[in-house]
mmCIF file of C-alpha atoms in Angstrom:
data_model
loop_
_atom_site.group_PDB
_atom_site.id
_atom_site.type_symbol
_atom_site.label_atom_id
_atom_site.label_comp_id
_atom_site.label_asym_id
_atom_site.label_seq_id
_atom_site.Cartn_x
_atom_site.Cartn_y
_atom_site.Cartn_z
ATOM 1 C CA PRO A 73 46.819 205.374 -129.273
ATOM 2 C CA GLY A 74 48.771 206.772 -132.211
ATOM 3 C CA GLY A 75 50.284 205.097 -135.563
ATOM 4 C CA VAL A 76 53.572 203.540 -136.271
ATOM 5 C CA LYS A 77 55.586 205.276 -138.940
ATOM 6 C CA SER A 78 55.449 204.555 -141.903
ATOM 7 C CA GLU A 79 59.080 203.147 -142.408
ATOM 8 C CA ASP A 80 58.508 200.767 -139.361
ATOM 9 C CA THR A 81 55.201 199.078 -141.245
ATOM 10 C CA ASP A 82 57.681 196.754 -144.099
ATOM 11 C CA SER A 83 59.503 195.311 -140.777
ATOM 12 C CA LEU A 84 56.657 194.812 -139.031
ATOM 13 C CA SER A 85 54.657 193.455 -141.795
ATOM 14 C CA ALA A 86 57.963 191.160 -142.915
ATOM 15 C CA SER A 87 57.878 189.430 -139.298
ATOM 16 C CA ALA A 88 54.269 188.976 -139.105
ATOM 17 C CA LEU A 89 52.288 185.731 -139.246
ATOM 18 C CA VAL A 90 48.893 185.514 -140.250
ATOM 19 C CA LEU A 91 46.900 182.352 -139.851
ATOM 20 C CA THR A 92 42.991 181.878 -139.897
ATOM 21 C CA ALA A 93 41.408 181.176 -136.490
ATOM 22 C CA GLY A 94 37.469 179.822 -136.059
ATOM 23 C CA LYS A 95 35.479 182.597 -137.696
ATOM 24 C CA GLY A 96 38.653 185.050 -137.818
ATOM 25 C CA LEU A 97 42.657 185.884 -138.155
ATOM 26 C CA LYS A 98 45.362 185.641 -135.560
ATOM 27 C CA ILE A 99 48.529 187.198 -136.304
ATOM 28 C CA LEU A 100 52.022 186.116 -134.742
ATOM 29 C CA ASP A 101 55.373 187.295 -134.329
ATOM 30 C CA VAL A 102 57.639 184.933 -136.306
ATOM 31 C CA ARG A 103 60.369 185.404 -134.271
ATOM 32 C CA ASP A 104 58.758 183.846 -131.223
ATOM 33 C CA LEU A 105 55.260 183.119 -132.094
ATOM 34 C CA SER A 106 54.071 185.253 -129.298
ATOM 35 C CA GLU A 107 50.260 186.481 -130.448
ATOM 36 C CA LEU A 108 50.738 190.306 -131.732
ATOM 37 C CA GLY A 109 46.924 190.662 -132.365
ATOM 38 C CA GLY A 110 44.294 189.896 -134.765
ATOM 39 C CA GLN A 111 40.714 189.866 -135.416
ATOM 40 C CA ALA A 112 38.385 187.257 -133.670
ATOM 41 C CA ASP A 113 34.775 187.961 -135.914
ATOM 42 C CA VAL A 114 35.811 188.565 -139.720
ATOM 43 C CA TYR A 115 32.732 185.914 -140.277
ATOM 44 C CA GLY A 116 29.876 185.407 -138.874
ATOM 45 C CA HIS A 117 30.544 181.509 -138.824
ATOM 46 C CA ARG A 118 34.094 180.535 -140.307
ATOM 47 C CA CYS A 119 37.248 182.085 -141.767
ATOM 48 C CA THR A 120 38.501 179.374 -143.834
ATOM 49 C CA ASP A 121 41.259 180.804 -145.421
ATOM 50 C CA MET A 122 43.980 183.537 -146.228
ATOM 51 C CA ALA A 123 46.123 184.861 -149.029
ATOM 52 C CA PHE A 124 48.377 187.888 -149.260
ATOM 53 C CA VAL A 125 48.030 190.483 -152.533
ATOM 54 C CA PRO A 126 51.063 191.250 -154.323
ATOM 55 C CA ALA A 127 52.253 195.050 -153.496
ATOM 56 C CA SER A 128 51.782 195.838 -157.161
ATOM 57 C CA ALA A 129 47.755 195.856 -156.346
ATOM 58 C CA SER A 130 48.462 199.282 -154.398
ATOM 59 C CA ASN A 131 48.452 201.279 -157.587
ATOM 60 C CA LEU A 132 45.354 199.333 -159.025
ATOM 61 C CA LEU A 133 43.521 199.834 -155.404
ATOM 62 C CA LYS A 134 44.612 203.359 -154.304
ATOM 63 C CA THR A 135 46.082 202.144 -151.253
ATOM 64 C CA PRO A 136 49.335 203.382 -149.962
ATOM 65 C CA ALA A 137 52.444 201.974 -151.856
ATOM 66 C CA ASP A 138 53.797 200.276 -148.136
ATOM 67 C CA ALA A 139 50.549 198.683 -147.467
ATOM 68 C CA THR A 140 49.964 195.196 -146.923
ATOM 69 C CA LEU A 141 47.075 193.847 -148.239
ATOM 70 C CA LEU A 142 45.435 190.471 -147.970
ATOM 71 C CA LEU A 143 42.497 188.224 -149.024
ATOM 72 C CA THR A 144 40.177 186.010 -146.542
ATOM 73 C CA SER A 145 37.141 184.176 -147.673
ATOM 74 C CA GLY A 146 34.830 182.425 -145.231
ATOM 75 C CA ASP A 147 31.136 182.065 -144.738
ATOM 76 C CA ASP A 148 29.108 184.385 -142.740
ATOM 77 C CA ALA A 149 26.231 181.756 -141.566
ATOM 78 C CA LYS A 150 26.884 178.418 -140.846
ATOM 79 C CA GLY A 151 25.419 176.863 -144.502
ATOM 80 C CA GLY A 152 25.209 180.155 -145.911
ATOM 81 C CA ASN A 153 26.732 182.396 -148.877
ATOM 82 C CA ALA A 154 30.516 182.570 -149.067
ATOM 83 C CA ILE A 155 32.497 185.320 -149.163
ATOM 84 C CA VAL A 156 35.789 187.512 -149.698
ATOM 85 C CA LYS A 157 37.050 190.122 -148.613
ATOM 86 C CA LEU A 158 40.022 192.060 -149.220
ATOM 87 C CA HIS A 159 41.823 193.556 -145.941
ATOM 88 C CA GLN A 160 44.556 196.066 -145.280
ATOM 89 C CA LEU A 161 46.869 195.638 -142.570
ATOM 90 C CA ASN A 162 47.733 198.436 -140.242
ATOM 91 C CA TRP A 163 49.571 199.102 -137.275
ATOM 92 C CA THR A 164 49.049 201.386 -134.225
ATOM 93 C CA LEU A 165 50.550 201.896 -131.029
ATOM 94 C CA SER A 166 49.147 200.238 -127.712
ATOM 95 C CA SER A 167 49.131 202.239 -124.613
ATOM 96 C CA ASN A 168 52.274 200.287 -123.902
ATOM 97 C CA ASN A 169 53.723 201.668 -126.997
ATOM 98 C CA ALA A 170 53.817 198.251 -128.598
ATOM 99 C CA PRO A 171 52.675 197.724 -132.082
ATOM 100 C CA ARG A 172 49.317 196.185 -132.413
ATOM 101 C CA PRO A 173 47.746 195.000 -136.010
ATOM 102 C CA VAL A 174 44.749 196.347 -137.265
ATOM 103 C CA LEU A 175 42.380 194.909 -139.869
ATOM 104 C CA GLU A 176 40.278 197.455 -141.817
ATOM 105 C CA GLU A 177 37.877 195.794 -144.562
ATOM 106 C CA LEU A 178 38.431 197.518 -148.048
ATOM 107 C CA ARG A 179 36.154 195.477 -150.249
ATOM 108 C CA ARG A 180 34.161 192.597 -150.457
ATOM 109 C CA TYR A 181 33.541 189.946 -152.923
ATOM 110 C CA GLU A 182 30.015 188.311 -152.915
ATOM 111 C CA MET A 183 29.800 184.329 -154.447
ATOM 112 C CA LEU A 184 27.177 182.787 -156.000
ATOM 113 C CA ALA A 185 25.184 180.660 -153.521
ATOM 114 C CA THR A 186 26.965 177.590 -152.533
ATOM 115 C CA VAL A 187 25.846 174.025 -151.698
ATOM 116 C CA THR A 188 28.013 173.659 -149.054
ATOM 117 C CA PRO A 189 30.390 175.701 -146.985
ATOM 118 C CA LEU A 190 33.953 176.919 -147.785
ATOM 119 C CA SER A 191 35.365 174.867 -145.212
ATOM 120 C CA GLU A 192 34.013 171.646 -147.010
ATOM 121 C CA TYR A 193 36.638 172.409 -149.646
ATOM 122 C CA PRO A 194 40.524 173.252 -149.142
ATOM 123 C CA ALA A 195 42.337 176.327 -148.957
ATOM 124 C CA CYS A 196 42.450 177.863 -152.701
ATOM 125 C CA LEU A 197 42.216 181.070 -152.302
ATOM 126 C CA VAL A 198 45.120 183.401 -154.333
ATOM 127 C CA SER A 199 45.543 187.077 -155.854
ATOM 128 C CA ASN A 200 48.241 187.859 -158.905
ATOM 129 C CA GLY A 201 47.655 191.676 -157.796
ATOM 130 C CA ARG A 202 44.694 192.329 -160.402
ATOM 131 C CA TYR A 203 42.256 189.483 -160.066
ATOM 132 C CA ALA A 204 41.058 187.141 -157.010
ATOM 133 C CA MET A 205 40.749 183.660 -157.509
ATOM 134 C CA ARG A 206 38.584 181.134 -154.950
ATOM 135 C CA ALA A 207 38.235 177.160 -156.034
ATOM 136 C CA VAL A 208 35.017 175.928 -155.068
ATOM 137 C CA ASN A 209 34.403 171.920 -155.640
ATOM 138 C CA THR A 210 34.432 172.174 -159.674
ATOM 139 C CA GLN A 211 34.263 176.355 -160.016
ATOM 140 C CA LEU A 212 36.430 178.426 -160.106
ATOM 141 C CA TYR A 213 35.188 182.388 -158.956
ATOM 142 C CA VAL A 214 37.430 185.277 -160.614
ATOM 143 C CA TRP A 215 36.687 188.717 -159.482
ATOM 144 C CA ASN A 216 38.564 191.860 -160.252
ATOM 145 C CA LEU A 217 40.323 193.736 -157.042
ATOM 146 C CA ASP A 218 39.455 196.997 -158.285
ATOM 147 C CA THR A 219 35.743 196.753 -159.545
ATOM 148 C CA GLN A 220 34.421 194.201 -157.277
ATOM 149 C CA GLN A 221 32.867 192.396 -160.294
ATOM 150 C CA LEU A 222 32.823 188.967 -160.372
ATOM 151 C CA THR A 223 34.552 188.484 -163.905
ATOM 152 C CA ALA A 224 34.369 184.861 -164.340
ATOM 153 C CA ILE A 225 33.600 181.115 -163.120
ATOM 154 C CA VAL A 226 35.324 178.357 -164.137
ATOM 155 C CA GLN A 227 33.700 175.229 -164.336
ATOM 156 C CA HIS A 228 35.751 172.161 -164.762
ATOM 157 C CA GLU A 229 34.369 168.725 -164.495
ATOM 158 C CA ASN A 230 37.137 167.489 -161.942
ATOM 159 C CA GLY A 231 37.350 170.134 -159.909
#
């Protein structure tokens, strides 16, 4: 299979709906909700949520300007440590020349050990293009997208 022309990737990404599904992600065409592809094994136990990263992050992360970046969070093992991952969504052509999405993991952002899996908490993963943030219980974890450093853990008594 060959690659998709860069001028076509914007329209493909704009018409794609990315959903968490079990241990991974499904990518659907928003026009008819047909499944375009996905990745079933992003995590060992459960993929809990995902968020798109603003395009402005491409300079910081040294990715192509037209790259579609997204974050996922999940548990690699039941009751195990939670992880946040940065992915780039690429498009290739299948054997019948239909565009097919391919996720490439670029970076990992480790959390400290959590008492319960992320699936116990509502989905609350966001990025402003410089940082990734994930709330867990009464804590907000903040990572620098570029350095992968856990920059802060903000504690709030009410969660």
